[in-house]
CSV table of C-alpha atoms and ligand atoms in Angstrom, one decimal:
chain,number,residue,atom,x,y,z
A,1464,UNK,CA,-10.4,-11.5,10.5
A,1465,UNK,CA,-8.0,-9.8,8.0
A,1466,UNK,CA,-5.2,-9.7,10.5
A,1467,UNK,CA,-3.5,-12.7,8.8
A,1468,UNK,CA,-3.5,-10.8,5.5
A,1469,UNK,CA,-2.1,-7.8,7.2
A,1470,UNK,CA,0.6,-9.9,8.8
A,1471,UNK,CA,1.6,-11.5,5.6
A,1472,UNK,CA,1.9,-8.0,4.0
A,1473,UNK,CA,4.2,-7.0,6.9
A,1474,UNK,CA,6.3,-10.1,6.5
A,1475,UNK,CA,6.7,-9.4,2.7
A,1476,UNK,CA,7.5,-5.7,3.2
A,1477,UNK,CA,10.1,-6.3,5.9
A,1478,UNK,CA,11.7,-9.2,4.1
A,1479,UNK,CA,12.0,-7.0,1.0
A,1480,UNK,CA,13.7,-4.2,3.0
A,1481,UNK,CA,16.1,-6.7,4.5
A,1482,UNK,CA,17.7,-7.2,1.0
A,1483,UNK,CA,20.1,-4.4,1.9
A,1484,UNK,CA,21.2,-6.1,5.1
A,1485,UNK,CA,22.2,-9.6,4.1
A,1486,UNK,CA,22.1,-12.1,7.0
A,1487,UNK,CA,20.4,-9.7,9.3
A,1488,UNK,CA,18.0,-10.9,11.9
A,1489,UNK,CA,14.9,-8.9,12.9
A,1490,UNK,CA,14.5,-8.1,16.6
A,1491,UNK,CA,11.5,-5.8,16.5
A,1492,UNK,CA,8.9,-4.5,14.1
A,1493,UNK,CA,7.2,-1.3,15.0
A,1494,UNK,CA,3.7,-0.4,13.7
A,1495,UNK,CA,1.6,2.8,13.8
A,1496,UNK,CA,-2.0,1.9,13.7
A,1497,UNK,CA,-4.9,4.4,13.9
A,1498,UNK,CA,-7.7,3.7,16.3
A,1499,UNK,CA,-10.1,3.7,13.3
A,1500,UNK,CA,-8.1,1.1,11.4
A,1501,UNK,CA,-10.2,-1.8,12.8
A,1502,UNK,CA,-7.1,-3.8,13.7
A,1503,UNK,CA,-7.4,-6.0,16.7
A,1504,UNK,CA,-4.0,-6.1,18.3
A,1505,UNK,CA,-4.5,-9.6,20.0
A,1506,UNK,CA,-5.3,-11.2,16.7
A,1507,UNK,CA,-2.4,-9.4,15.0
A,1508,UNK,CA,0.0,-10.7,17.7
A,1509,UNK,CA,-1.4,-14.2,17.4
A,1510,UNK,CA,-1.1,-14.2,13.6
A,1511,UNK,CA,2.3,-12.7,13.8
A,1512,UNK,CA,3.7,-15.6,15.7
A,1513,UNK,CA,2.4,-18.0,13.1
A,1514,UNK,CA,3.2,-16.1,9.9
A,1515,UNK,CA,6.8,-15.2,10.8
A,1516,UNK,CA,7.8,-18.8,11.4
A,1517,UNK,CA,10.6,-19.8,9.0
A,1518,UNK,CA,11.1,-16.2,7.9
A,1519,UNK,CA,13.8,-13.7,8.8
A,1520,UNK,CA,11.2,-12.2,11.2
A,1521,UNK,CA,10.9,-15.4,13.3
A,1522,UNK,CA,11.1,-14.7,17.0
A,1523,UNK,CA,10.9,-10.9,16.6
A,1524,UNK,CA,8.6,-8.7,18.7
A,1525,UNK,CA,5.7,-6.8,17.2
A,1526,UNK,CA,5.2,-3.4,18.8
A,1527,UNK,CA,2.0,-1.6,18.0
A,1528,UNK,CA,1.6,2.1,18.7
A,1529,UNK,CA,-2.1,3.2,18.6
A,1530,UNK,CA,-2.8,6.6,17.2
A,1531,UNK,CA,-5.9,8.5,18.4
A,1532,UNK,CA,-8.5,9.6,15.9
A,1533,UNK,CA,-8.0,13.3,15.2
A,1534,UNK,CA,-10.7,15.4,13.5
A,1535,UNK,CA,-10.6,18.9,12.1
A,1536,UNK,CA,-13.3,21.4,13.1
A,1537,UNK,CA,-14.0,24.1,10.5
A,1538,UNK,CA,-15.9,26.1,13.0
A,1539,UNK,CA,-13.0,26.3,15.6
A,1540,UNK,CA,-10.4,25.8,12.9
A,1541,UNK,CA,-8.5,23.4,15.1
A,1542,UNK,CA,-7.6,19.7,15.1
A,1543,UNK,CA,-8.6,17.6,18.1
A,1544,UNK,CA,-8.6,14.0,19.2
A,1545,UNK,CA,-12.1,12.5,19.6
A,1546,UNK,CA,-12.8,10.6,22.8
A,1547,UNK,CA,-14.8,7.9,21.3
A,1548,UNK,CA,-15.1,6.5,17.7
A,1549,UNK,CA,-18.9,6.4,18.3
A,1550,UNK,CA,-19.2,10.1,17.8
A,1551,UNK,CA,-17.3,12.3,15.3
A,1552,UNK,CA,-17.7,15.6,17.1
A,1553,UNK,CA,-15.3,18.4,17.7
A,1554,UNK,CA,-13.9,18.0,21.2
A,1555,UNK,CA,-14.1,21.8,21.7
A,1556,UNK,CA,-17.5,22.8,20.4
A,1557,UNK,CA,-19.3,19.6,19.8
A,1558,UNK,CA,-20.0,20.2,16.1
A,1559,UNK,CA,-20.2,17.0,13.9
A,1560,UNK,CA,-17.3,16.8,11.5
A,1561,UNK,CA,-16.4,14.4,8.7
A,1562,UNK,CA,-12.9,15.8,8.3
A,1563,UNK,CA,-10.8,13.0,9.8
A,1564,UNK,CA,-7.1,13.9,9.9
A,1565,UNK,CA,-5.6,10.9,11.7
A,1566,UNK,CA,-6.8,7.5,12.8
A,1567,UNK,CA,-6.8,5.3,9.7
A,1568,UNK,CA,-3.1,4.7,9.5
A,1569,UNK,CA,-1.7,1.2,9.2
A,1570,UNK,CA,2.0,1.6,8.8
A,1571,UNK,CA,5.3,-0.1,9.4
A,1572,UNK,CA,7.2,2.7,11.1
A,1573,UNK,CA,10.6,1.0,11.6
A,1574,UNK,CA,12.3,-2.2,12.2
A,1575,UNK,CA,15.2,-3.0,14.6
A,1576,UNK,CA,17.7,-5.5,13.2
A,1577,UNK,CA,20.8,-7.3,14.2
A,1578,UNK,CA,23.3,-7.2,11.4
A,1579,UNK,CA,25.5,-10.1,10.6
A,1580,UNK,CA,29.2,-9.6,11.4
A,1581,UNK,CA,31.0,-8.6,8.2
A,1582,UNK,CA,34.2,-10.5,7.2
A,1583,UNK,CA,34.4,-12.1,10.7
B,1477,UNK,CA,26.8,-7.8,16.9
B,1478,UNK,CA,25.4,-4.5,15.9
B,1479,UNK,CA,21.8,-3.5,16.0
B,1480,UNK,CA,20.3,-0.9,13.9
B,1481,UNK,CA,16.9,0.8,13.5
B,1482,UNK,CA,15.7,1.0,9.9
B,1483,UNK,CA,13.0,3.6,9.3
B,1484,UNK,CA,10.4,2.1,6.8
B,1485,UNK,CA,7.3,4.4,7.1
B,1486,UNK,CA,5.5,2.2,4.7
B,1487,UNK,CA,1.8,1.4,4.6
B,1488,UNK,CA,1.0,-2.2,5.5
B,1489,UNK,CA,-1.4,-2.3,2.6
B,1490,UNK,CA,0.8,-0.3,0.2
B,1491,UNK,CA,0.6,-3.0,-2.5
B,1492,UNK,CA,-3.2,-3.0,-2.4
B,1493,UNK,CA,-3.3,0.8,-2.3
B,1494,UNK,CA,-1.1,1.1,-5.4
B,1495,UNK,CA,-3.1,-1.4,-7.3
B,1496,UNK,CA,-6.3,0.4,-6.3
B,1497,UNK,CA,-4.9,3.7,-7.4
B,1498,UNK,CA,-4.1,2.1,-10.8
B,1499,UNK,CA,-7.7,0.8,-11.1
B,1500,UNK,CA,-9.1,4.2,-10.1
B,1501,UNK,CA,-7.1,5.8,-13.0
B,1502,UNK,CA,-8.4,3.2,-15.4
B,1503,UNK,CA,-12.0,3.8,-14.2
B,1504,UNK,CA,-11.6,7.6,-14.5
B,1505,UNK,CA,-10.1,7.3,-18.0
B,1506,UNK,CA,-13.0,5.0,-19.1
B,1507,UNK,CA,-15.5,7.3,-17.4
B,1508,UNK,CA,-17.2,4.5,-15.6
B,1509,UNK,CA,-18.7,5.2,-12.1
B,1510,UNK,CA,-17.5,2.5,-9.7
B,1511,UNK,CA,-19.3,1.6,-6.5
B,1512,UNK,CA,-18.2,-0.8,-3.7
B,1513,UNK,CA,-21.1,-2.2,-1.8
B,1514,UNK,CA,-20.3,-3.3,1.8
B,1515,UNK,CA,-22.6,-4.8,4.5
B,1516,UNK,CA,-23.1,-7.7,6.9
B,1517,UNK,CA,-23.9,-11.1,5.3
B,1518,UNK,CA,-27.6,-11.1,4.3
B,1519,UNK,CA,-28.3,-7.4,4.5
B,1520,UNK,CA,-29.7,-7.5,1.0
B,1521,UNK,CA,-26.8,-6.4,-1.2
B,1522,UNK,CA,-27.6,-8.8,-4.0
B,1523,UNK,CA,-31.3,-8.1,-3.9
B,1524,UNK,CA,-30.7,-4.3,-4.0
B,1525,UNK,CA,-28.2,-4.7,-6.8
B,1526,UNK,CA,-30.5,-7.0,-8.8
B,1527,UNK,CA,-33.2,-4.3,-8.7
B,1528,UNK,CA,-30.7,-1.5,-9.4
B,1529,UNK,CA,-29.3,-3.3,-12.5
B,1530,UNK,CA,-32.7,-4.0,-13.9
B,1531,UNK,CA,-33.8,-0.4,-13.5
B,1532,UNK,CA,-30.6,1.0,-15.0
B,1533,UNK,CA,-30.8,-1.3,-18.0
B,1534,UNK,CA,-34.4,-0.4,-18.5
B,1535,UNK,CA,-33.5,3.3,-18.6
B,1536,UNK,CA,-30.9,2.6,-21.2
B,1537,UNK,CA,-27.8,2.8,-19.0
B,1538,UNK,CA,-24.9,0.4,-19.3
B,1539,UNK,CA,-24.1,-1.3,-16.0
B,1540,UNK,CA,-22.1,-4.4,-14.9
B,1541,UNK,CA,-21.3,-6.1,-11.7
B,1542,UNK,CA,-18.6,-8.0,-9.9
B,1543,UNK,CA,-19.7,-10.0,-6.9
B,1544,UNK,CA,-17.4,-11.4,-4.2
B,1545,UNK,CA,-18.3,-14.4,-2.1
B,1546,UNK,CA,-16.2,-16.9,-0.2
B,1547,UNK,CA,-17.7,-19.7,-2.3
B,1548,UNK,CA,-20.5,-20.4,-4.9
B,1549,UNK,CA,-21.7,-18.4,-7.9
B,1550,UNK,CA,-25.3,-18.1,-6.6
B,1551,UNK,CA,-25.1,-14.3,-6.3
B,1552,UNK,CA,-23.6,-13.9,-9.8
B,1553,UNK,CA,-26.4,-16.0,-11.3
B,1554,UNK,CA,-29.1,-13.9,-9.5
B,1555,UNK,CA,-27.5,-10.7,-10.7
B,1556,UNK,CA,-27.0,-12.0,-14.3
B,1557,UNK,CA,-30.7,-12.6,-14.6
B,1558,UNK,CA,-31.0,-8.8,-14.9
B,1559,UNK,CA,-29.3,-9.0,-18.3
B,1560,UNK,CA,-26.2,-7.1,-17.2
B,1561,UNK,CA,-22.7,-8.6,-17.5
B,1562,UNK,CA,-21.7,-10.1,-14.2
B,1563,UNK,CA,-18.7,-11.9,-12.9
B,1564,UNK,CA,-18.3,-13.9,-9.7
B,1565,UNK,CA,-15.1,-13.5,-7.6
B,1566,UNK,CA,-14.7,-16.4,-5.2
B,1567,UNK,CA,-12.2,-15.5,-2.4
B,1568,UNK,CA,-11.9,-19.1,-1.0
B,1569,UNK,CA,-11.7,-18.1,2.6
B,1570,UNK,CA,-10.6,-14.5,2.4
B,1571,UNK,CA,-13.2,-12.3,4.1
B,1572,UNK,CA,-12.9,-9.3,1.8
B,1573,UNK,CA,-12.2,-8.3,-1.8
B,1574,UNK,CA,-8.7,-6.9,-2.7
B,1575,UNK,CA,-7.8,-4.6,-5.6
B,1576,UNK,CA,-5.8,-7.4,-7.2
B,1577,UNK,CA,-8.9,-9.7,-7.4
B,1578,UNK,CA,-10.9,-6.9,-9.0
B,1579,UNK,CA,-8.2,-6.2,-11.5
B,1580,UNK,CA,-8.0,-9.8,-12.6
B,1581,UNK,CA,-11.7,-10.1,-13.1
B,1582,UNK,CA,-11.9,-7.1,-15.4
B,1583,UNK,CA,-10.0,-8.9,-18.1
B,1584,UNK,CA,-11.8,-8.7,-21.4
B,1585,UNK,CA,-14.3,-6.1,-20.3
B,1586,UNK,CA,-14.4,-2.9,-22.2
B,1587,UNK,CA,-14.7,-0.4,-19.3
B,1588,UNK,CA,-15.4,2.5,-21.6
B,1589,UNK,CA,-18.6,0.8,-22.8
B,1590,UNK,CA,-20.0,1.0,-19.2
B,1591,UNK,CA,-21.6,3.8,-17.3
B,1592,UNK,CA,-21.7,2.0,-14.0
B,1593,UNK,CA,-19.7,-0.9,-12.4
B,1594,UNK,CA,-20.9,-2.2,-9.1
B,1595,UNK,CA,-18.7,-4.3,-6.9
B,1596,UNK,CA,-20.6,-6.4,-4.2
B,1597,UNK,CA,-18.1,-7.1,-1.5
B,1598,UNK,CA,-18.0,-10.2,0.7
B,1599,UNK,CA,-20.6,-9.9,3.4
B,1600,UNK,CA,-18.5,-8.6,6.3
B,1601,UNK,CA,-18.5,-5.2,8.1
B,1602,UNK,CA,-14.9,-5.2,9.3
B,1603,UNK,CA,-12.3,-6.4,6.8
B,1604,UNK,CA,-13.5,-4.7,3.5
B,1605,UNK,CA,-13.2,-1.3,5.1
B,1606,UNK,CA,-9.4,-1.5,4.9
B,1607,UNK,CA,-9.1,-2.5,1.3
B,1608,UNK,CA,-9.5,0.2,-1.4
B,1609,UNK,CA,-10.8,-1.3,-4.6
B,1610,UNK,CA,-10.4,1.9,-6.7
B,1611,UNK,CA,-14.1,2.7,-6.3
B,1612,UNK,CA,-15.4,6.3,-6.4
B,1613,UNK,CA,-18.2,5.6,-4.0
B,1614,UNK,CA,-18.3,3.3,-1.1
B,1615,UNK,CA,-21.8,2.3,-0.1
B,1616,UNK,CA,-22.5,0.9,3.4
B,1617,UNK,CA,-25.8,-1.1,3.6
B,1618,UNK,CA,-27.8,-1.8,6.7
B,1619,UNK,CA,-31.0,-3.7,7.0
B,1620,UNK,CA,-33.9,-2.9,9.3
B,1621,UNK,CA,-33.5,-6.3,11.0
B,1622,UNK,CA,-29.9,-5.9,12.2
B,1623,UNK,CA,-30.1,-3.2,14.8
B,1624,UNK,CA,-30.1,0.5,14.7
B,1625,UNK,CA,-26.7,0.7,16.5
B,1626,UNK,CA,-24.8,-1.1,13.7
B,1627,UNK,CA,-23.0,2.1,12.7
B,1628,UNK,CA,-21.8,2.6,16.2
B,1629,UNK,CA,-20.5,-1.0,16.4
B,1630,UNK,CA,-18.7,-0.7,13.1
B,1631,UNK,CA,-17.5,2.9,12.9
B,1632,UNK,CA,-14.6,2.1,10.7
B,1633,UNK,CA,-16.8,1.0,7.8
B,1634,UNK,CA,-19.5,3.6,8.2
B,1635,UNK,CA,-17.0,6.4,8.6
B,1636,UNK,CA,-15.4,5.5,5.3
B,1637,UNK,CA,-18.7,5.3,3.4
B,1638,UNK,CA,-19.8,7.9,0.9
B,1639,UNK,CA,-23.5,6.8,1.0
B,1640,UNK,CA,-25.6,4.6,3.2
B,1641,UNK,CA,-28.5,2.4,2.1
B,1642,UNK,CA,-31.1,1.1,4.6
B,1643,UNK,CA,-32.6,-2.1,3.1
B,1644,UNK,CA,-35.8,-4.1,3.7
B,1645,UNK,CA,-37.9,-1.1,4.6
B,1646,UNK,CA,-41.0,-3.1,3.7
B,1647,UNK,CA,-40.6,-5.0,6.9
B,1648,UNK,CA,-39.5,-2.1,9.1
B,1649,UNK,CA,-42.8,-1.8,11.0
B,1650,UNK,CA,-43.1,-5.6,11.6
B,1651,UNK,CA,-39.6,-5.7,13.2
B,1652,UNK,CA,-40.0,-2.5,15.1
B,1653,UNK,CA,-37.3,-0.6,13.3
B,1654,UNK,CA,-36.4,2.7,15.0
B,1655,UNK,CA,-35.8,4.9,12.0
B,1656,UNK,CA,-34.8,8.0,13.9
B,1657,UNK,CA,-32.2,6.1,15.9
B,1658,UNK,CA,-30.7,4.5,12.8
B,1659,UNK,CA,-30.5,7.9,11.0
B,1660,UNK,CA,-29.0,9.5,14.1
B,1661,UNK,CA,-26.4,6.8,14.5
B,1662,UNK,CA,-25.3,7.0,10.9
B,1663,UNK,CA,-25.0,10.7,11.2
B,1664,UNK,CA,-23.0,10.5,14.4
B,1665,UNK,CA,-20.4,8.4,12.6
B,1666,UNK,CA,-20.5,10.0,9.1
B,1667,UNK,CA,-22.1,13.4,9.4
B,1668,UNK,CA,-24.0,14.6,6.3
B,1669,UNK,CA,-23.8,11.4,4.3
B,1670,UNK,CA,-26.6,10.6,1.9
B,1671,UNK,CA,-29.0,8.0,3.3
B,1672,UNK,CA,-31.4,6.0,1.1
B,1673,UNK,CA,-34.3,4.1,2.7
B,1674,UNK,CA,-35.1,1.3,0.3
B,1675,UNK,CA,-36.8,-2.0,-0.3
B,1676,UNK,CA,-35.8,-4.4,-3.0
B,1677,UNK,CA,-39.2,-6.0,-2.6
B,1678,UNK,CA,-41.4,-3.0,-3.2
B,1679,UNK,CA,-39.0,-0.7,-5.0
B,1680,UNK,CA,-39.3,2.0,-2.3
B,1681,UNK,CA,-36.5,4.5,-2.4
B,1682,UNK,CA,-35.1,3.2,-5.7
B,1683,UNK,CA,-36.0,6.3,-7.7
B,1684,UNK,CA,-34.1,8.5,-5.3
B,1685,UNK,CA,-31.1,6.1,-5.4
B,1686,UNK,CA,-31.2,6.1,-9.2
B,1687,UNK,CA,-31.2,9.9,-9.2
B,1688,UNK,CA,-28.2,9.9,-7.0
B,1689,UNK,CA,-26.3,7.5,-9.3
B,1690,UNK,CA,-27.1,9.7,-12.3
B,1691,UNK,CA,-25.9,12.8,-10.4
B,1692,UNK,CA,-22.7,11.0,-9.4
B,1693,UNK,CA,-22.2,9.7,-12.9
B,1694,UNK,CA,-22.5,13.2,-14.3
B,1695,UNK,CA,-20.1,14.6,-11.7
B,1696,UNK,CA,-17.7,11.9,-12.6
B,1697,UNK,CA,-17.8,12.8,-16.3
B,1698,UNK,CA,-17.3,16.5,-15.4
B,1699,UNK,CA,-14.3,15.9,-13.2
C,297,GTP,N1,-38.5,-8.4,2.9
C,297,GTP,C1,-37.3,-8.1,2.3
C,297,GTP,N2,-36.4,-9.1,2.2
C,297,GTP,C2,-35.3,-8.8,1.5
C,297,GTP,C3,-35.0,-7.6,0.9
C,297,GTP,N3,-33.8,-7.6,0.3
C,297,GTP,C4,-33.3,-8.8,0.5
C,297,GTP,N4,-34.2,-9.6,1.3
C,297,GTP,C5,-34.0,-11.0,1.7
C,297,GTP,O1,-32.8,-11.0,2.6
C,297,GTP,C6,-32.1,-12.2,2.3
C,297,GTP,C7,-30.6,-11.9,2.0
C,297,GTP,O2,-30.6,-11.1,0.8
C,297,GTP,P1,-29.3,-11.1,-0.2
C,297,GTP,O3,-29.7,-10.1,-1.3
C,297,GTP,O4,-28.9,-12.4,-0.6
C,297,GTP,O5,-28.3,-10.5,0.8
C,297,GTP,P2,-26.7,-10.2,0.6
C,297,GTP,O6,-26.3,-9.0,1.4
C,297,GTP,O7,-26.4,-10.2,-0.8
C,297,GTP,O8,-26.1,-11.5,1.3
C,297,GTP,P3,-24.5,-12.0,1.1
C,297,GTP,O9,-24.1,-11.8,-0.3
C,297,GTP,O10,-24.6,-13.5,1.5
C,297,GTP,O11,-23.7,-11.2,2.1
C,297,GTP,C8,-32.8,-13.0,1.2
C,297,GTP,O12,-33.6,-13.9,1.8
C,297,GTP,C9,-33.6,-11.9,0.6
C,297,GTP,O13,-34.8,-12.4,0.0
C,297,GTP,C10,-36.1,-6.6,1.0
C,297,GTP,O14,-36.0,-5.5,0.4
C,297,GTP,N5,-37.2,-6.9,1.7
C,298,MG,MG1,-25.0,-11.3,-1.9
C,299,ZN,ZN1,-15.3,22.9,17.0
């Protein structure tokens, strides 16, 4: 259960980036998470609700986009998404490959904010 | 009210990744080979490491260890009996080691005076896989008692490993360990990885493991 650690990093990162937008309120935080990142979205959502309380992120939505695991096959010289993370084989020829090109990502892609009215 | 989308494109664990990169630079500069040992609780990390440290010291190599546990310094005391410098990291509830904890516990150690530094992670097959500690080699351990399908259940960890160690081979027969299935499953998740079949009790497989360490240490120096 490292989702709480992940969420506190998210809160820190987002809060830091809000410095440029004084008084802004966060509406949505968008993540890109690889299927191989071992992140459980339910736990993430649960921790998010708790960890954002009393922060500028309170009440915001967390949107998680899952990225498939993509491997490179040197035999076919192509990249392909694997169907299951129980088998790292080229989807075209079935050859085993350890060349993982996508799937470990854990990234904050963007945030949607509501800016405070200036001078109003 | 105006809403705005702000692109961040920032790794969630950016801070840890940066600290780990800093540690990796330090380890490389000091020419010390660093290994991060990860497994379920009770797989036999400490027992395997105790034996490894003793053998390394006996052959004149300089090795040290950091060991992570939620609480207690039992594992550090067991490891220190080998004669190697050992430090305990208590995470107090955190289920994995982070680069910052490793960095803090290196204070006062002269890294250049070491050939090997082993980091025993907290017993957990999920969380440690996301946290880079600056290691060169990540070792996934699996005991003969915990099921041959462990690699399939925890692909994230096994896929990120550089070497795999099967522990407690001395009781393999008694517990009906299916060796072929275990090797096949590891290979399905991390094709071509080096696999060591060991016993901390009898010393089986240790010579091969020590040979690997020496080989990796030499590569390290050359790179
Ligand atoms: N038969 C046998 N038992 C072993 C072997 N290695 C470890 N054990 C036993 O397995 C149990 C757990 O070993 P540890 O070395 O403490 O395991 P660990 O992975 O360090 O455990 P945590 O640090 O708590 O995650 C102990 O009772 C050991 O005596 C082995 O090679 N053979
Ligand atoms: Mg231990
Ligand atoms: Zn192919």
